[in-house]
mmCIF file of C-alpha atoms and ligand atoms in Angstrom:
data_model
loop_
_atom_site.group_PDB
_atom_site.id
_atom_site.type_symbol
_atom_site.label_atom_id
_atom_site.label_comp_id
_atom_site.label_asym_id
_atom_site.label_seq_id
_atom_site.Cartn_x
_atom_site.Cartn_y
_atom_site.Cartn_z
ATOM 1 C CA UNK A 53 137.056 68.287 67.098
ATOM 2 C CA UNK A 54 134.491 68.462 69.234
ATOM 3 C CA UNK A 55 131.216 70.215 68.104
ATOM 4 C CA UNK A 56 128.399 71.975 70.154
ATOM 5 C CA UNK A 57 125.235 69.895 70.828
ATOM 6 C CA UNK A 58 123.306 72.313 68.341
ATOM 7 C CA UNK A 59 125.443 71.271 65.512
ATOM 8 C CA UNK A 60 125.069 67.661 65.924
ATOM 9 C CA UNK A 61 124.034 65.788 63.000
ATOM 10 C CA UNK A 62 121.213 64.081 61.838
ATOM 11 C CA UNK A 63 123.150 60.877 62.156
ATOM 12 C CA UNK A 64 124.322 61.367 65.618
ATOM 13 C CA UNK A 65 120.524 61.899 66.494
ATOM 14 C CA UNK A 66 119.638 58.691 65.052
ATOM 15 C CA UNK A 67 122.147 56.643 66.858
ATOM 16 C CA UNK A 68 121.187 58.562 70.317
ATOM 17 C CA UNK A 69 118.295 57.888 69.678
ATOM 18 C CA UNK A 70 118.917 54.140 68.582
ATOM 19 C CA UNK A 71 121.446 53.580 71.201
ATOM 20 C CA UNK A 72 118.602 54.959 73.785
ATOM 21 C CA UNK A 73 116.195 52.992 73.170
ATOM 22 C CA UNK A 74 118.319 49.562 72.618
ATOM 23 C CA UNK A 75 118.960 50.661 76.425
ATOM 24 C CA UNK A 76 116.194 50.086 77.676
ATOM 25 C CA UNK A 77 115.829 46.946 76.097
ATOM 26 C CA UNK A 78 112.891 47.433 73.330
ATOM 27 C CA UNK A 79 113.289 46.163 69.821
ATOM 28 C CA UNK A 80 110.665 47.347 66.655
ATOM 29 C CA UNK A 81 109.113 43.624 67.261
ATOM 30 C CA UNK A 82 108.474 43.689 71.024
ATOM 31 C CA UNK A 83 107.388 47.202 70.719
ATOM 32 C CA UNK A 84 105.035 46.216 67.909
ATOM 33 C CA UNK A 85 103.710 43.211 69.691
ATOM 34 C CA UNK A 86 102.558 45.649 72.155
ATOM 35 C CA UNK A 87 101.120 48.183 70.042
ATOM 36 C CA UNK A 88 103.566 50.518 70.829
ATOM 37 C CA UNK A 89 103.166 51.558 66.982
ATOM 38 C CA UNK A 90 105.027 54.994 67.328
ATOM 39 C CA UNK A 91 107.666 53.407 68.804
ATOM 40 C CA UNK A 92 108.405 50.587 66.431
ATOM 41 C CA UNK A 93 108.391 52.918 63.609
ATOM 42 C CA UNK A 94 110.759 54.769 65.295
ATOM 43 C CA UNK A 95 113.157 51.843 65.815
ATOM 44 C CA UNK A 96 112.541 50.454 62.271
ATOM 45 C CA UNK A 97 113.674 54.090 61.137
ATOM 46 C CA UNK A 98 116.687 53.806 63.233
ATOM 47 C CA UNK A 99 117.362 50.623 61.725
ATOM 48 C CA UNK A 100 117.078 51.881 58.913
ATOM 49 C CA UNK A 101 119.478 54.513 58.656
ATOM 50 C CA UNK A 102 122.888 54.193 57.405
ATOM 51 C CA UNK A 103 125.547 56.259 59.084
ATOM 52 C CA UNK A 104 127.959 58.083 56.933
ATOM 53 C CA UNK A 105 131.625 58.555 57.283
ATOM 54 C CA UNK A 106 133.752 60.119 58.872
ATOM 55 C CA UNK A 107 135.940 58.377 55.620
ATOM 56 C CA UNK A 108 134.906 58.176 52.382
ATOM 57 C CA UNK A 109 131.697 56.167 52.045
ATOM 58 C CA UNK A 110 130.436 54.919 48.230
ATOM 59 C CA UNK A 111 127.059 55.966 47.036
ATOM 60 C CA UNK A 112 124.936 55.443 43.747
ATOM 61 C CA UNK A 113 122.561 56.790 41.855
ATOM 62 C CA UNK A 114 121.064 56.915 38.654
ATOM 63 C CA UNK A 115 122.988 59.914 36.640
ATOM 64 C CA UNK A 116 120.942 60.539 33.226
ATOM 65 C CA UNK A 117 119.883 57.110 32.957
ATOM 66 C CA UNK A 118 123.171 55.415 34.079
ATOM 67 C CA UNK A 119 123.908 53.666 37.154
ATOM 68 C CA UNK A 120 126.404 55.112 38.834
ATOM 69 C CA UNK A 121 128.787 54.873 42.124
ATOM 70 C CA UNK A 122 131.671 56.965 43.742
ATOM 71 C CA UNK A 123 133.093 57.206 46.848
ATOM 72 C CA UNK A 124 132.838 60.343 48.138
ATOM 73 C CA UNK A 125 133.446 62.329 51.778
ATOM 74 C CA UNK A 126 130.395 63.465 53.947
ATOM 75 C CA UNK A 127 131.107 66.854 53.331
ATOM 76 C CA UNK A 128 131.414 66.761 49.843
ATOM 77 C CA UNK A 129 128.236 68.351 47.467
ATOM 78 C CA UNK A 130 126.489 66.775 44.602
ATOM 79 C CA UNK A 131 127.926 69.428 42.642
ATOM 80 C CA UNK A 132 131.325 68.832 43.552
ATOM 81 C CA UNK A 133 130.579 65.296 42.888
ATOM 82 C CA UNK A 134 129.057 65.531 39.445
ATOM 83 C CA UNK A 135 131.378 68.057 38.192
ATOM 84 C CA UNK A 136 134.802 66.061 39.447
ATOM 85 C CA UNK A 137 133.906 62.587 39.465
ATOM 86 C CA UNK A 138 131.517 62.574 36.375
ATOM 87 C CA UNK A 139 132.811 65.229 34.578
ATOM 88 C CA UNK A 140 128.861 66.813 34.316
ATOM 89 C CA UNK A 141 130.495 70.380 34.420
ATOM 90 C CA UNK A 142 127.163 71.668 33.171
ATOM 91 C CA UNK A 143 126.074 72.363 36.267
ATOM 92 C CA UNK A 144 127.575 75.592 37.338
ATOM 93 C CA UNK A 145 129.543 76.771 40.879
ATOM 94 C CA UNK A 146 128.080 80.508 40.757
ATOM 95 C CA UNK A 147 127.567 81.434 44.512
ATOM 96 C CA UNK A 148 127.982 78.007 46.379
ATOM 97 C CA UNK A 149 125.357 78.988 48.518
ATOM 98 C CA UNK A 150 122.344 78.850 47.060
ATOM 99 C CA UNK A 151 121.259 81.543 46.008
ATOM 100 C CA UNK A 152 121.871 81.975 41.998
ATOM 101 C CA UNK A 153 120.435 78.875 40.629
ATOM 102 C CA UNK A 154 123.287 78.142 38.179
ATOM 103 C CA UNK A 155 124.177 74.636 39.968
ATOM 104 C CA UNK A 156 120.485 73.065 39.445
ATOM 105 C CA UNK A 157 120.214 69.968 38.442
ATOM 106 C CA UNK A 158 117.026 67.547 39.005
ATOM 107 C CA UNK A 159 116.744 65.210 41.425
ATOM 108 C CA UNK A 160 113.761 62.809 41.200
ATOM 109 C CA UNK A 161 112.289 65.334 38.795
ATOM 110 C CA UNK A 162 112.319 68.336 40.892
ATOM 111 C CA UNK A 163 115.313 71.146 40.668
ATOM 112 C CA UNK A 164 117.451 71.405 43.115
ATOM 113 C CA UNK A 165 120.506 73.403 43.837
ATOM 114 C CA UNK A 166 123.434 70.883 43.665
ATOM 115 C CA UNK A 167 125.682 73.022 45.957
ATOM 116 C CA UNK A 168 123.136 72.763 48.509
ATOM 117 C CA UNK A 169 122.624 69.192 48.752
ATOM 118 C CA UNK A 170 125.179 66.784 50.283
ATOM 119 C CA UNK A 171 126.325 63.825 47.571
ATOM 120 C CA UNK A 172 125.378 61.027 50.279
ATOM 121 C CA UNK A 173 122.028 62.378 50.549
ATOM 122 C CA UNK A 174 121.744 61.633 46.754
ATOM 123 C CA UNK A 175 122.285 57.941 47.380
ATOM 124 C CA UNK A 176 119.659 55.884 45.451
ATOM 125 C CA UNK A 177 118.176 58.972 43.789
ATOM 126 C CA UNK A 178 117.296 59.498 40.085
ATOM 127 C CA UNK A 179 119.432 62.440 39.068
ATOM 128 C CA UNK A 180 119.294 64.464 35.824
ATOM 129 C CA UNK A 181 121.729 66.980 34.107
ATOM 130 C CA UNK A 182 122.245 68.955 31.048
ATOM 131 C CA UNK A 183 124.236 66.543 29.688
ATOM 132 C CA UNK A 184 121.418 63.805 29.674
ATOM 133 C CA UNK A 185 119.047 66.246 27.695
ATOM 134 C CA UNK A 186 120.143 66.179 24.387
ATOM 135 C CA UNK A 187 120.559 62.628 22.902
ATOM 136 C CA UNK A 188 122.369 61.970 20.072
ATOM 137 C CA UNK A 189 122.882 65.786 19.340
ATOM 138 C CA UNK A 190 119.311 66.341 18.844
ATOM 139 C CA UNK A 191 117.860 69.553 21.184
ATOM 140 C CA UNK A 192 115.022 68.527 23.157
ATOM 141 C CA UNK A 193 112.055 71.348 22.431
ATOM 142 C CA UNK A 194 113.182 73.307 25.480
ATOM 143 C CA UNK A 195 116.961 73.580 24.260
ATOM 144 C CA UNK A 196 115.568 74.295 20.951
ATOM 145 C CA UNK A 197 113.177 77.040 21.924
ATOM 146 C CA UNK A 198 116.465 78.497 23.855
ATOM 147 C CA UNK A 199 118.102 78.638 20.680
ATOM 148 C CA UNK A 200 115.550 79.783 18.733
ATOM 149 C CA UNK A 201 114.564 82.742 20.931
ATOM 150 C CA UNK A 202 118.135 84.007 21.678
ATOM 151 C CA UNK A 203 116.942 82.822 25.586
ATOM 152 C CA UNK A 204 120.519 83.208 26.453
ATOM 153 C CA UNK A 205 124.165 85.204 25.996
ATOM 154 C CA UNK A 206 127.257 84.020 28.030
ATOM 155 C CA UNK A 207 125.327 80.704 28.992
ATOM 156 C CA UNK A 208 126.440 80.161 32.629
ATOM 157 C CA UNK A 209 123.025 80.361 34.147
ATOM 158 C CA UNK A 210 121.561 78.647 31.155
ATOM 159 C CA UNK A 211 122.097 74.336 31.790
ATOM 160 C CA UNK A 212 120.067 75.403 35.071
ATOM 161 C CA UNK A 213 117.528 77.180 33.751
ATOM 162 C CA UNK A 214 116.442 74.729 31.198
ATOM 163 C CA UNK A 215 116.186 71.798 33.769
ATOM 164 C CA UNK A 216 113.579 74.469 35.865
ATOM 165 C CA UNK A 217 111.875 74.742 32.897
ATOM 166 C CA UNK A 218 111.766 70.941 31.787
ATOM 167 C CA UNK A 219 110.719 70.275 34.750
ATOM 168 C CA UNK A 220 107.794 72.759 34.880
ATOM 169 C CA UNK A 221 106.684 71.836 31.497
ATOM 170 C CA UNK A 222 106.602 67.847 32.407
ATOM 171 C CA UNK A 223 103.830 68.851 35.611
ATOM 172 C CA UNK A 224 102.567 71.372 33.469
ATOM 173 C CA UNK A 225 103.037 71.363 29.594
ATOM 174 C CA UNK A 226 100.827 74.635 29.051
ATOM 175 C CA UNK A 227 102.285 77.001 32.003
ATOM 176 C CA UNK A 228 101.171 80.775 31.962
ATOM 177 C CA UNK A 229 103.719 83.392 31.889
ATOM 178 C CA UNK A 230 103.111 83.580 35.808
ATOM 179 C CA UNK A 231 104.053 79.908 36.372
ATOM 180 C CA UNK A 232 106.946 80.354 33.794
ATOM 181 C CA UNK A 233 108.215 83.500 35.840
ATOM 182 C CA UNK A 234 107.671 81.525 38.927
ATOM 183 C CA UNK A 235 109.774 78.419 38.110
ATOM 184 C CA UNK A 236 112.477 80.484 37.105
ATOM 185 C CA UNK A 237 112.435 82.421 40.047
ATOM 186 C CA UNK A 238 115.313 80.707 41.549
ATOM 187 C CA UNK A 239 117.603 81.603 38.704
ATOM 188 C CA UNK A 240 119.968 84.557 38.375
ATOM 189 C CA UNK A 241 120.820 85.504 34.723
ATOM 190 C CA UNK A 242 123.516 88.176 35.185
ATOM 191 C CA UNK A 243 123.389 88.736 31.555
ATOM 192 C CA UNK A 244 119.593 89.856 32.079
ATOM 193 C CA UNK A 245 118.369 87.511 29.757
ATOM 194 C CA UNK A 246 115.415 86.822 31.848
ATOM 195 C CA UNK A 247 112.425 88.255 29.507
ATOM 196 C CA UNK A 248 114.320 85.869 26.332
ATOM 197 C CA UNK A 249 114.430 83.377 29.030
ATOM 198 C CA UNK A 250 110.472 83.368 29.597
ATOM 199 C CA UNK A 251 109.224 83.700 25.909
ATOM 200 C CA UNK A 252 111.861 80.635 25.253
ATOM 201 C CA UNK A 253 109.731 78.564 28.069
ATOM 202 C CA UNK A 254 106.445 79.609 26.509
ATOM 203 C CA UNK A 255 107.498 78.862 23.135
ATOM 204 C CA UNK A 256 108.658 75.212 24.056
ATOM 205 C CA UNK A 257 105.094 75.008 25.475
ATOM 206 C CA UNK A 258 103.309 76.466 22.800
ATOM 207 C CA UNK A 259 101.518 78.680 24.509
ATOM 208 C CA UNK A 260 101.491 82.078 22.499
ATOM 209 C CA UNK A 261 100.969 85.139 24.474
ATOM 210 C CA UNK A 262 100.688 88.843 23.955
ATOM 211 C CA UNK A 263 104.042 89.651 25.661
ATOM 212 C CA UNK A 264 105.891 87.020 23.189
ATOM 213 C CA UNK A 265 105.900 89.671 20.227
ATOM 214 C CA UNK A 266 109.263 90.467 19.805
ATOM 215 C CA UNK A 267 110.147 93.906 19.407
ATOM 216 C CA UNK A 268 113.502 94.435 18.140
ATOM 217 C CA UNK A 269 115.489 97.262 19.500
ATOM 218 C CA UNK A 270 118.926 98.252 19.247
ATOM 219 C CA UNK A 271 119.730 94.873 18.059
ATOM 220 C CA UNK A 272 118.258 92.937 20.774
ATOM 221 C CA UNK A 273 115.204 91.579 21.383
ATOM 222 C CA UNK A 274 112.509 92.735 23.875
ATOM 223 C CA UNK A 275 109.731 90.313 25.206
HETATM 224 S S1 FES B 559 126.059 77.837 42.760
HETATM 225 FE FE1 FES B 559 124.316 76.751 43.480
HETATM 226 S S2 FES B 559 122.487 78.408 43.978
HETATM 227 FE FE2 FES B 559 124.641 79.199 43.202
HETATM 228 S S1 FES B 560 123.050 84.150 29.753
HETATM 229 FE FE1 FES B 560 124.726 85.041 31.030
HETATM 230 S S2 FES B 560 124.170 84.300 32.748
HETATM 231 FE FE2 FES B 560 122.580 83.924 31.974
#
């Protein structure tokens, strides 16, 4: 099917740019020799870009410390590939449109909605999922805090939230409550566990705030 120009992929754009520049008989070397640094850089980038598709293509990344490879279609999301190729089903498909956070994984240490990232875009990346957190059955401090603070009910949102909190604490080991709420802002918990999620994150950081005082009310803990 032909796509309108406005839907052309970056790959198409890069090929067009390269074709255009090559068509002028310009190479990165000659551009550099002539002092045209910007053009030389553009040509070098065009040469580095690897076209994907339209069929399956091989991608490789480090998944929870293990180098893995898979053949994927360019349309497949990282979430689909993690779940169907590697059995990492901790990342959940909630909305499949970048609004709930249930699919969150860490890419290069940064929380990413895996439903919004194509698997081919993860080529060469370092990816962490909830499956790689507990080593030998030993929970991480963040996971342990979620257990102790009862930071979940059904658990559907929990893998993603744990990873976002983990990423926060690596950058800021002593975040305040506002920072925790900011880090968790991209996650929707249908069970309404948000207050206890914040309490768990602060517990994991070792920070105690007044808002962590627990009040037991009707069998539910409120923070
Ligand atoms: S499933 Fe990815 S944000 Fe909801
Ligand atoms: S614990 Fe159920 S969605 Fe968060």
